[in-house]
PDB file of C-alpha atoms and ligand atoms in Angstrom:
ATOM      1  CA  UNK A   1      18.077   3.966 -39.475  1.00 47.00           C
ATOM      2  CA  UNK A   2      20.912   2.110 -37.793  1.00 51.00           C
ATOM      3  CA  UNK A   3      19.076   0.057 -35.476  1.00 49.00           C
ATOM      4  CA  UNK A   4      18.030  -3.287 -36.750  1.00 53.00           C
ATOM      5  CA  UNK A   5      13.954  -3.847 -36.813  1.00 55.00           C
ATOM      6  CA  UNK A   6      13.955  -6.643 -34.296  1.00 57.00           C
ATOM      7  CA  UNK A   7      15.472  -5.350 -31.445  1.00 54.00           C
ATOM      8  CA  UNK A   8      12.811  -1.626 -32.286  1.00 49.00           C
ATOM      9  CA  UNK A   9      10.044  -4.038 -32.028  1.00 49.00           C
ATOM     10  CA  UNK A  10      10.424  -5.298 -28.670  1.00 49.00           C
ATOM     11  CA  UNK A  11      11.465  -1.801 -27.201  1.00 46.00           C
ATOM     12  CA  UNK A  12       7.772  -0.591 -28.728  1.00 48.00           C
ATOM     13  CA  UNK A  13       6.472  -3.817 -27.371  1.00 49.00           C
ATOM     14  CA  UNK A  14       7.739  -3.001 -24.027  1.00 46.00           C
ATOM     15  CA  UNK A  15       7.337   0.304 -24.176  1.00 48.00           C
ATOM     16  CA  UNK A  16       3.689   1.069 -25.685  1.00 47.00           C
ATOM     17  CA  UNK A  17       2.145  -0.100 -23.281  1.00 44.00           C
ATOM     18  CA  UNK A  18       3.652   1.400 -20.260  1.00 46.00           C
ATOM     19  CA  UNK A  19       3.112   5.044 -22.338  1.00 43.00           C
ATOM     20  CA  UNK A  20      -1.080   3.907 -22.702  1.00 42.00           C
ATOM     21  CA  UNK A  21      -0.892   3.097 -19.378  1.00 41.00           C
ATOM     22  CA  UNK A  22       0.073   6.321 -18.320  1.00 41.00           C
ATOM     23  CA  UNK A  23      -1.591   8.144 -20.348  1.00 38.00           C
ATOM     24  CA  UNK A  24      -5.268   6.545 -18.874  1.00 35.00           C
ATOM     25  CA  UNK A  25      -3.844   6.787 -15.087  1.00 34.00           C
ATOM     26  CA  UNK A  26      -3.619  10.736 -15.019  1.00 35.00           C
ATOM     27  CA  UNK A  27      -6.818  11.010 -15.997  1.00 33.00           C
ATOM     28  CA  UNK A  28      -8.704   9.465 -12.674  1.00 33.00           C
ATOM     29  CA  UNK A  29      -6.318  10.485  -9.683  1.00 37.00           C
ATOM     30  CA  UNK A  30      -7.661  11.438  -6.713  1.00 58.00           C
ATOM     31  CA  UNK A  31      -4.705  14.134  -5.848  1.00 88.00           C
ATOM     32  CA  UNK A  32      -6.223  17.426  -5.241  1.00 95.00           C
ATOM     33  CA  UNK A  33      -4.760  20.273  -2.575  1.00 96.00           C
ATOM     34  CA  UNK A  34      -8.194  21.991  -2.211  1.00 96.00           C
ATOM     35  CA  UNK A  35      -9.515  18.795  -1.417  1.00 96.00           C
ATOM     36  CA  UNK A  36      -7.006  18.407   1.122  1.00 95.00           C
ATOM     37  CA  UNK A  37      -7.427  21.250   2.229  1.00 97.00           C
ATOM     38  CA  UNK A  38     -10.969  21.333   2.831  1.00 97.00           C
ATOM     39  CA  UNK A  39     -10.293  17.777   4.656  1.00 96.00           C
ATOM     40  CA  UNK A  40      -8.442  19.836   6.981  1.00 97.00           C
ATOM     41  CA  UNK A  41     -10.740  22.436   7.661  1.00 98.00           C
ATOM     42  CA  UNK A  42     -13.510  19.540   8.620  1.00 98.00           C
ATOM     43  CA  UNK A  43     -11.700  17.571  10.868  1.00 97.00           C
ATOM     44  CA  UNK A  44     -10.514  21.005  12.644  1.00 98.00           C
ATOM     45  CA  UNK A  45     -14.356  21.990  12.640  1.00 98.00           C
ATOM     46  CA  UNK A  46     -15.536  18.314  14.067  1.00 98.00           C
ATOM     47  CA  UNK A  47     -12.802  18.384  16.942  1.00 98.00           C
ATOM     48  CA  UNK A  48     -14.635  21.712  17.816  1.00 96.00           C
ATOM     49  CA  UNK A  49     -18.080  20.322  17.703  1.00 97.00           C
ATOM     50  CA  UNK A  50     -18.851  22.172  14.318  1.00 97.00           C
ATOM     51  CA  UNK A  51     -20.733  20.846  11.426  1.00 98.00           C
ATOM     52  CA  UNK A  52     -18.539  18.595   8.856  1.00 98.00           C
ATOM     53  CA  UNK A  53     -19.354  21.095   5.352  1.00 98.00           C
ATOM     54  CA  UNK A  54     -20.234  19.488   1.868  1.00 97.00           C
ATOM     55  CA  UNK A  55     -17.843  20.126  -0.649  1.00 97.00           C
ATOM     56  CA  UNK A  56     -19.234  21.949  -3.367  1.00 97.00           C
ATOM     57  CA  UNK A  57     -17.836  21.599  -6.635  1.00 96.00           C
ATOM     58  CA  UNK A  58     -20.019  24.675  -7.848  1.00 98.00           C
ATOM     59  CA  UNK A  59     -18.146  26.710  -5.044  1.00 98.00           C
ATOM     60  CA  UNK A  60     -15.278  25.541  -5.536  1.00 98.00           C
ATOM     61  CA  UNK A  61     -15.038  26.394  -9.380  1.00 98.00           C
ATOM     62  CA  UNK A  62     -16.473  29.751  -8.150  1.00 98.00           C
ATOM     63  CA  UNK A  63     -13.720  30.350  -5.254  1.00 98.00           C
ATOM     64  CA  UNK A  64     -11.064  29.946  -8.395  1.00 98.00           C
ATOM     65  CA  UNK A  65     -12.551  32.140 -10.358  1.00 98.00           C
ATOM     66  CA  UNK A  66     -12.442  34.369  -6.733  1.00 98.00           C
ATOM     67  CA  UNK A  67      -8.971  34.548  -7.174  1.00 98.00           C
ATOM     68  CA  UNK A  68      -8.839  35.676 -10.651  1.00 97.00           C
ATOM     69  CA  UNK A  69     -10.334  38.383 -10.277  1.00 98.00           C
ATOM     70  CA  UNK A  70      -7.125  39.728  -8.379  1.00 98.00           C
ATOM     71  CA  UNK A  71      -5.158  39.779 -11.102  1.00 96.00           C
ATOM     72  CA  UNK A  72      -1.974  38.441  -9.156  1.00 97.00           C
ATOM     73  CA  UNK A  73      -2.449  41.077  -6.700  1.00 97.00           C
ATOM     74  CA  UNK A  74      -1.363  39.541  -3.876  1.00 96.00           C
ATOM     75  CA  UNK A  75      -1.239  43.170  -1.346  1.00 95.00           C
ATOM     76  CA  UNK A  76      -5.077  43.079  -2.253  1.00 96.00           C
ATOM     77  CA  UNK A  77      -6.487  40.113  -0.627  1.00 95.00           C
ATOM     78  CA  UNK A  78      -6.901  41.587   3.139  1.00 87.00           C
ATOM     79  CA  UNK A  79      -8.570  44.864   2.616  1.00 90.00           C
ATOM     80  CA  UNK A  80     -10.085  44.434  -1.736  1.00 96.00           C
ATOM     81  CA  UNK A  81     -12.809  42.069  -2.661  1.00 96.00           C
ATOM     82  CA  UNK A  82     -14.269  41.513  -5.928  1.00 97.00           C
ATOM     83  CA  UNK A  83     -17.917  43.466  -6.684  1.00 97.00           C
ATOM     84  CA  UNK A  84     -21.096  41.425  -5.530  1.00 96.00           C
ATOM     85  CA  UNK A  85     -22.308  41.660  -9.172  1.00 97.00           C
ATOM     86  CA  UNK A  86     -19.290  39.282  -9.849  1.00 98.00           C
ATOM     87  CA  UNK A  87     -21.247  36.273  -8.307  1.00 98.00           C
ATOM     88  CA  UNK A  88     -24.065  36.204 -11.061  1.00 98.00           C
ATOM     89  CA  UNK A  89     -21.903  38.696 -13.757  1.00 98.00           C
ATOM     90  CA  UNK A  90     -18.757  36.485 -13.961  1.00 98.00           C
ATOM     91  CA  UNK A  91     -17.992  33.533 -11.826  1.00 98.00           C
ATOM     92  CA  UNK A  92     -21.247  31.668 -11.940  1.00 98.00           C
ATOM     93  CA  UNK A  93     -21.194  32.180 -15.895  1.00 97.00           C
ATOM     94  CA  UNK A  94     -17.683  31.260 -16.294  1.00 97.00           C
ATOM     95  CA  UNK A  95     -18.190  27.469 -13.895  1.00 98.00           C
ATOM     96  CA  UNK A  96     -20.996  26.928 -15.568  1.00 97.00           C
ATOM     97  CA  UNK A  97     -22.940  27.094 -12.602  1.00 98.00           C
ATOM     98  CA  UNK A  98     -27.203  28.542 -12.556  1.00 98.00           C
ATOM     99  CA  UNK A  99     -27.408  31.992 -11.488  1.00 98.00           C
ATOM    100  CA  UNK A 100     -30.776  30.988  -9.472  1.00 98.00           C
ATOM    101  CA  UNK A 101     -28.763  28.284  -7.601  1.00 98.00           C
ATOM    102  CA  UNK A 102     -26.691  30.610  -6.410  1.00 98.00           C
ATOM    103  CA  UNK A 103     -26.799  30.844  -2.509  1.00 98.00           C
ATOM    104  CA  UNK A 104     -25.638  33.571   0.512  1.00 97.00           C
ATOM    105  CA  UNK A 105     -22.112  33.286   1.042  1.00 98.00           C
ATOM    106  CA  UNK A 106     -21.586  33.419   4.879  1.00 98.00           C
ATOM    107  CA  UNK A 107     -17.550  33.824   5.634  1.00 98.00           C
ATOM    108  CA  UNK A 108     -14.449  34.015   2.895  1.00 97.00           C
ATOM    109  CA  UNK A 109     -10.826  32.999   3.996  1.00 98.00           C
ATOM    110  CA  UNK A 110      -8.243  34.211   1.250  1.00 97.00           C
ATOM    111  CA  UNK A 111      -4.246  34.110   1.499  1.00 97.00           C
ATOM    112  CA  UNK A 112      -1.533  34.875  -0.288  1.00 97.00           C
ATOM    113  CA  UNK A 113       1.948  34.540  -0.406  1.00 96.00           C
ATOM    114  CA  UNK A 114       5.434  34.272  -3.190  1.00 96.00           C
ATOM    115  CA  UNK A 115       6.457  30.660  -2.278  1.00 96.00           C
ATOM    116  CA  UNK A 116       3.849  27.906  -2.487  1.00 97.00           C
ATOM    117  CA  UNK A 117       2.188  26.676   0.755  1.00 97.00           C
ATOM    118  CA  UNK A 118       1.060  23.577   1.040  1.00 97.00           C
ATOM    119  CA  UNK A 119      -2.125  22.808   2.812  1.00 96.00           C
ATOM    120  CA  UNK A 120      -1.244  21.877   6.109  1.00 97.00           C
ATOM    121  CA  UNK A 121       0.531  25.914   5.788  1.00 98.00           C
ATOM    122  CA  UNK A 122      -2.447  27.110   3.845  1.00 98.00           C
ATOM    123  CA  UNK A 123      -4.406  26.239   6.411  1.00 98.00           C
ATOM    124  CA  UNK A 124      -2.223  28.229   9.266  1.00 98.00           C
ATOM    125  CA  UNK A 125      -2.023  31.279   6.558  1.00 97.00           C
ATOM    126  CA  UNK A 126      -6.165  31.636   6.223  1.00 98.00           C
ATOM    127  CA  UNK A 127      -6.459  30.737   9.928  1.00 97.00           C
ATOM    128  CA  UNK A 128      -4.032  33.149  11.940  1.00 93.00           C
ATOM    129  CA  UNK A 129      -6.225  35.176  14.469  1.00 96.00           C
ATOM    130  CA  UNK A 130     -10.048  34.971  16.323  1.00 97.00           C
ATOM    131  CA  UNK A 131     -11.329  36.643  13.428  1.00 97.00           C
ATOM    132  CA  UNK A 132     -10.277  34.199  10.918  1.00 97.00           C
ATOM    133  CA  UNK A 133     -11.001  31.324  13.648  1.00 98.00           C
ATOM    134  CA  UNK A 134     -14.492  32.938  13.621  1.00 98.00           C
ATOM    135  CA  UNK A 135     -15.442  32.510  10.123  1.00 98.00           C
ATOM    136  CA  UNK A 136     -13.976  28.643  10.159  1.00 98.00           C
ATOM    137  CA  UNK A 137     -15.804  27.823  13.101  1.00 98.00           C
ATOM    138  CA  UNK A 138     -18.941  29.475  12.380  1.00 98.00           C
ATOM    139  CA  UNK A 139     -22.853  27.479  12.570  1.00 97.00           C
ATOM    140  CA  UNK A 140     -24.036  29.524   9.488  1.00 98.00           C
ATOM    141  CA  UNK A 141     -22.150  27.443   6.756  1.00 98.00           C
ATOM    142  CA  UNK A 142     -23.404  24.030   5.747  1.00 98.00           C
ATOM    143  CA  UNK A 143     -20.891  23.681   2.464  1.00 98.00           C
ATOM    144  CA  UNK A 144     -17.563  24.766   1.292  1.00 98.00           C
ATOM    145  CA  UNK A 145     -15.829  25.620  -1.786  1.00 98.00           C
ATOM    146  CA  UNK A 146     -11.605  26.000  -1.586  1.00 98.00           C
ATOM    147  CA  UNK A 147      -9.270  26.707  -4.571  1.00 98.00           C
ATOM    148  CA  UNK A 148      -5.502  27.790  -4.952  1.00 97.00           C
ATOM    149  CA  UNK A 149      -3.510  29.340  -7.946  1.00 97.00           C
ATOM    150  CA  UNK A 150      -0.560  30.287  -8.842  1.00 96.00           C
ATOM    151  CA  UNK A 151      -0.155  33.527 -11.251  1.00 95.00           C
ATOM    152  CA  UNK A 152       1.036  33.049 -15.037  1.00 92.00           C
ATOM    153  CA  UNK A 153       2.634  29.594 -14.395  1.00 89.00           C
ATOM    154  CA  UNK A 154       4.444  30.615 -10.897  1.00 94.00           C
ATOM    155  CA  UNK A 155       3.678  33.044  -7.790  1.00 95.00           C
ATOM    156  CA  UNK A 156       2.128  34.619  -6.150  1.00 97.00           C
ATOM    157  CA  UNK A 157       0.483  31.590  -4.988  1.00 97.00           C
ATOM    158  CA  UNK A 158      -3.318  32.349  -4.038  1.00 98.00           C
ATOM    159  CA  UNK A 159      -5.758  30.040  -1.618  1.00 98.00           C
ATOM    160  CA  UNK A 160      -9.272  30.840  -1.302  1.00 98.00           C
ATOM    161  CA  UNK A 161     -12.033  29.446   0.619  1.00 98.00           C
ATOM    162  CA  UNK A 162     -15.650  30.503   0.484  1.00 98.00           C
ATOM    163  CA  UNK A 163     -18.173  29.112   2.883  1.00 98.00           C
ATOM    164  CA  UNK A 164     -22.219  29.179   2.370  1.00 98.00           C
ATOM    165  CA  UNK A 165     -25.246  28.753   3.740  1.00 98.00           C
ATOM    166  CA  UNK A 166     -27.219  26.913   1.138  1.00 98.00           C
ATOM    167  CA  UNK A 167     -28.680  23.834   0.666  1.00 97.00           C
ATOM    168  CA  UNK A 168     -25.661  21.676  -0.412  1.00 96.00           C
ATOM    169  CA  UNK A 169     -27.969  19.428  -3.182  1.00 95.00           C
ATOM    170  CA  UNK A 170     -29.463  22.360  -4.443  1.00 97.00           C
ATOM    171  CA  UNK A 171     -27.026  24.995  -4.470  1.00 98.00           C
ATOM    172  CA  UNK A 172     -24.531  25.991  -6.964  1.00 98.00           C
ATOM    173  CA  UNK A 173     -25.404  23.695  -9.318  1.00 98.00           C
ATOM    174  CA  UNK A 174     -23.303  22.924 -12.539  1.00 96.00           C
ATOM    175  CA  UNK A 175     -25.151  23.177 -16.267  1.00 91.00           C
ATOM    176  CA  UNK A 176     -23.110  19.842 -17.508  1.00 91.00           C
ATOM    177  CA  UNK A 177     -19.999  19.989 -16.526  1.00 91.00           C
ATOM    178  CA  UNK A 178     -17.562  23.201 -15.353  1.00 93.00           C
ATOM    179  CA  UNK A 179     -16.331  24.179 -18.566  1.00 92.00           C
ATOM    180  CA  UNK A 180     -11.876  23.630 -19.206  1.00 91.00           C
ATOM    181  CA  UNK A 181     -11.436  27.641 -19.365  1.00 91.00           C
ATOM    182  CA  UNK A 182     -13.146  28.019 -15.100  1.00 94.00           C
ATOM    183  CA  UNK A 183     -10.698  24.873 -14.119  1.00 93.00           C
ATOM    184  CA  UNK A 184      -6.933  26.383 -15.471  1.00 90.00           C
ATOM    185  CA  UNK A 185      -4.703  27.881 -14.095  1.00 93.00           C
ATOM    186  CA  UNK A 186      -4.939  25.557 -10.350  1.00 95.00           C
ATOM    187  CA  UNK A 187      -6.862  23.110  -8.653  1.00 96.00           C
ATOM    188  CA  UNK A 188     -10.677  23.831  -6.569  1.00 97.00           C
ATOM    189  CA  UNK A 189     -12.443  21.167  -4.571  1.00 96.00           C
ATOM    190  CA  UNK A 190     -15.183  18.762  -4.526  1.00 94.00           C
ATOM    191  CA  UNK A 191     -14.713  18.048  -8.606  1.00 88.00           C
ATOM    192  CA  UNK A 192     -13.273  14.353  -8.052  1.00 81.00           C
ATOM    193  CA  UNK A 193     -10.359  15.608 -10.326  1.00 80.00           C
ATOM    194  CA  UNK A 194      -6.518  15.228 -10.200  1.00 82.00           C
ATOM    195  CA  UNK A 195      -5.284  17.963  -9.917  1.00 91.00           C
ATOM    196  CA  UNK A 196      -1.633  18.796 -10.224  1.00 85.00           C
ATOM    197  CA  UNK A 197      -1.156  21.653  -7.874  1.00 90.00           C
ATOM    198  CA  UNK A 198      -1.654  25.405  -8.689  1.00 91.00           C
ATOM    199  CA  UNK A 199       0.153  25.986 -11.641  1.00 89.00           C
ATOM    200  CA  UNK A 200      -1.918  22.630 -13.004  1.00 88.00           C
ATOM    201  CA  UNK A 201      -3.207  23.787 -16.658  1.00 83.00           C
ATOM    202  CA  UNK A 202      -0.753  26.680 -17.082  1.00 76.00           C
ATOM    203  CA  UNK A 203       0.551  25.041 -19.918  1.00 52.00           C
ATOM    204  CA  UNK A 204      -1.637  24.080 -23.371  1.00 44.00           C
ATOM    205  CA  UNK A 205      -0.812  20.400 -23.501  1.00 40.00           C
ATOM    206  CA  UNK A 206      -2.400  18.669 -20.163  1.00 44.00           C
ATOM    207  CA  UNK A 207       0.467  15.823 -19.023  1.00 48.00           C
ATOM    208  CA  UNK A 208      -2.357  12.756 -20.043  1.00 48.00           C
ATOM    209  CA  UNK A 209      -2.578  14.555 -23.314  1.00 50.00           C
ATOM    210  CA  UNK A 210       1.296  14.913 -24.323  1.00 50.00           C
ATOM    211  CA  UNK A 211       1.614  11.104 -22.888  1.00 52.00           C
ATOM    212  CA  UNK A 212      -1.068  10.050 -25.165  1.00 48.00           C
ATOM    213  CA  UNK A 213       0.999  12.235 -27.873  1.00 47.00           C
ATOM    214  CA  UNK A 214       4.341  10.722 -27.365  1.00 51.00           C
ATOM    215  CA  UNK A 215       2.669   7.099 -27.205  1.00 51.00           C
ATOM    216  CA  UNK A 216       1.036   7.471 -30.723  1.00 49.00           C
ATOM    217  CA  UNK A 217       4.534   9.594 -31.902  1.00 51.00           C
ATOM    218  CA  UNK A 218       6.181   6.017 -30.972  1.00 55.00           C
ATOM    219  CA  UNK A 219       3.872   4.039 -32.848  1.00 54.00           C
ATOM    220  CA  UNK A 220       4.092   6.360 -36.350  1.00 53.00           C
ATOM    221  CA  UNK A 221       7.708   5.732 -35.627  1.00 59.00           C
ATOM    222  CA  UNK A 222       7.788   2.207 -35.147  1.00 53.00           C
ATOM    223  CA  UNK A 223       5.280   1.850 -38.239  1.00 59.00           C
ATOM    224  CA  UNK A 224       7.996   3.948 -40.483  1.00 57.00           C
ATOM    225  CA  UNK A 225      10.595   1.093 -38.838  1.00 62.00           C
ATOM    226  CA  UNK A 226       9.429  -1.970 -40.351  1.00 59.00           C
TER     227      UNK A 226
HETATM  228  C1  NAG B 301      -7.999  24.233  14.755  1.00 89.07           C
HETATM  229  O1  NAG B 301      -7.285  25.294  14.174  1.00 89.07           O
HETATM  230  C2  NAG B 301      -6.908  26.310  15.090  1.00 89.07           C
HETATM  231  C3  NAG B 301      -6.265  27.430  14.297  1.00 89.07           C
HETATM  232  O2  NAG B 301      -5.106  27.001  13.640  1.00 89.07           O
HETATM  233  C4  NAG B 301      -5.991  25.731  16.157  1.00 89.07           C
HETATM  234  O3  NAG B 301      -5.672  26.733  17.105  1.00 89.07           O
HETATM  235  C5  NAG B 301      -6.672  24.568  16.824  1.00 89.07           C
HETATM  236  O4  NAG B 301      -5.789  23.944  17.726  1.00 89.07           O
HETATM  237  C6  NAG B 301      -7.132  23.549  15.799  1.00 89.07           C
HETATM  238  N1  NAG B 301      -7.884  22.510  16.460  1.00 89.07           N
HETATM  239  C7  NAG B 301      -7.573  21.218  16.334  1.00 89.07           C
HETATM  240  C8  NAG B 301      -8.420  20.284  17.098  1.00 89.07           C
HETATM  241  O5  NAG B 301      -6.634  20.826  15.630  1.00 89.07           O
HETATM  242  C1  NAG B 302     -24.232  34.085  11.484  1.00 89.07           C
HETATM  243  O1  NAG B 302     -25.322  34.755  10.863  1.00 89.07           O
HETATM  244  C2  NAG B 302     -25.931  35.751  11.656  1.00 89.07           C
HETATM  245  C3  NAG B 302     -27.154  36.250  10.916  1.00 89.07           C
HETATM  246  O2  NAG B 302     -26.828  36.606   9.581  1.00 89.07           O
HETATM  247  C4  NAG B 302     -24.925  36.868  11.944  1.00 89.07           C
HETATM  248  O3  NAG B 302     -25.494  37.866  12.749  1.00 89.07           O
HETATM  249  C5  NAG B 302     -23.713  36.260  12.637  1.00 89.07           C
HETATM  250  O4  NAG B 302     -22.713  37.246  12.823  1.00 89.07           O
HETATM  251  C6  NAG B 302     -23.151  35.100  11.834  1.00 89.07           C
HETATM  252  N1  NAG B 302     -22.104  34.434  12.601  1.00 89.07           N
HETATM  253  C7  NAG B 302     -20.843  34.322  12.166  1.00 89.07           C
HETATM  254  C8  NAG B 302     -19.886  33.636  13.073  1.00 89.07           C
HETATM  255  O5  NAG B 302     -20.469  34.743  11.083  1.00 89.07           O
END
């Protein structure tokens, strides 16, 4: 190598610990757009003299795996749902979440479109006529679940929101934790996770992890340096 060891040693010196650094902060951000979203949907609800809804994490994980089962589909969400039998057959499974906890879902708000909305625009996409204004403003919910997605790393970009009646502390309830496979592709609320947006997990290699990768890469090479 060309470069004398000195000047290596302070770059890595410098460096390292900006890479660690990194590599710890992606792991606890609070950046999630289906918890924004469902921020938006309360303080709409409270300036109508609705309930504020808990945000389920159970729910959440379960309106993601919602939009799976539409295969990209985006022409399906207004007049196809997925089977009842999905609830306890699939989605509960796949979170992680107790069959028996599972509680009546009382309204569903899905959208669709090619180029990402945010959730500000999410929200005017699930909410666009006295139907839809309905189902958001309705007394029977007391907790919420909201998830978006993209489709194999891009669009069709999909929002979901499921609403329920149950008990918030006793319904939906997670076995552990919600297992990596129910989380990827996208982002669902009320987890406490960063979340990167809906094409968040598409790829293998999480960001924190390929940081953490490149960090110890540096060190190797700085070790083969002296
Ligand atoms: C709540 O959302 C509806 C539908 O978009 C809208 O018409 C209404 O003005 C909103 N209410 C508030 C207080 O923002
Ligand atoms: C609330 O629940 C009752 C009883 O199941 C039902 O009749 C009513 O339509 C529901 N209201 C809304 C806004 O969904």
């Amino acid at each position: 190598m060309a470069m004398p060891a000195r000047p290596l040693l302070v770059l890595a010196a410098l460096l390292l610990p900006a890479l660690l650094l990194s590599a710890a902060s992606a792991a606890d951000s609070k950046n999630n757009p289906a918890d924004q979203l469902v921020a938006l949907i309360n303080s709409n609800r409270t300036a109508s003299k609705a309930s504020s809804l808990s945000d389920n994490q159970g729910l959440g994980c379960i309106a993601l795996q919602y939009i799976k089962a539409y295969e990209g589909q985006c022409s399906d969400v207004r007049n196809k749902k997925p089977p009842e039998t999905s609830f306890t057959e699939i989605f509960a499974p796949s979170c992680g979440v107790q069959v028996a906890t599972l509680s009546k879902i009382t309204g569903r708000l899905m959208g669709c479109q090619s180029k990402y909305p945010s959730p500000p625009e999410a929200f005017h996409i699930l909410v666009n006529d006295a139907k839809d204004l309905q189902v958001l403003h309705s007394k029977n919910h007391t907790e919420i679940g909201a998830a978006v997605s993209g489709t194999d790393g891009g669009g069709p970009y999909f929002w979901c929101v499921l609403f329920s009646g149950g008990k918030p502390a006793t319904s939906f309830k997670v076995d552990g934790e919600v297992p990596k496979t129910a989380m990827h592709p996208g982002c669902f609320s009320g987890n406490n996770d960063d979340c990167a947006g809906p094409t968040n997990g598409a790829v293998p290699i999480s960001a924190g992890a390929s940081r953490l990768v490149a960090a110890l890469l540096f060190v190797v090479a700085c070790a083969f340096a002296l």
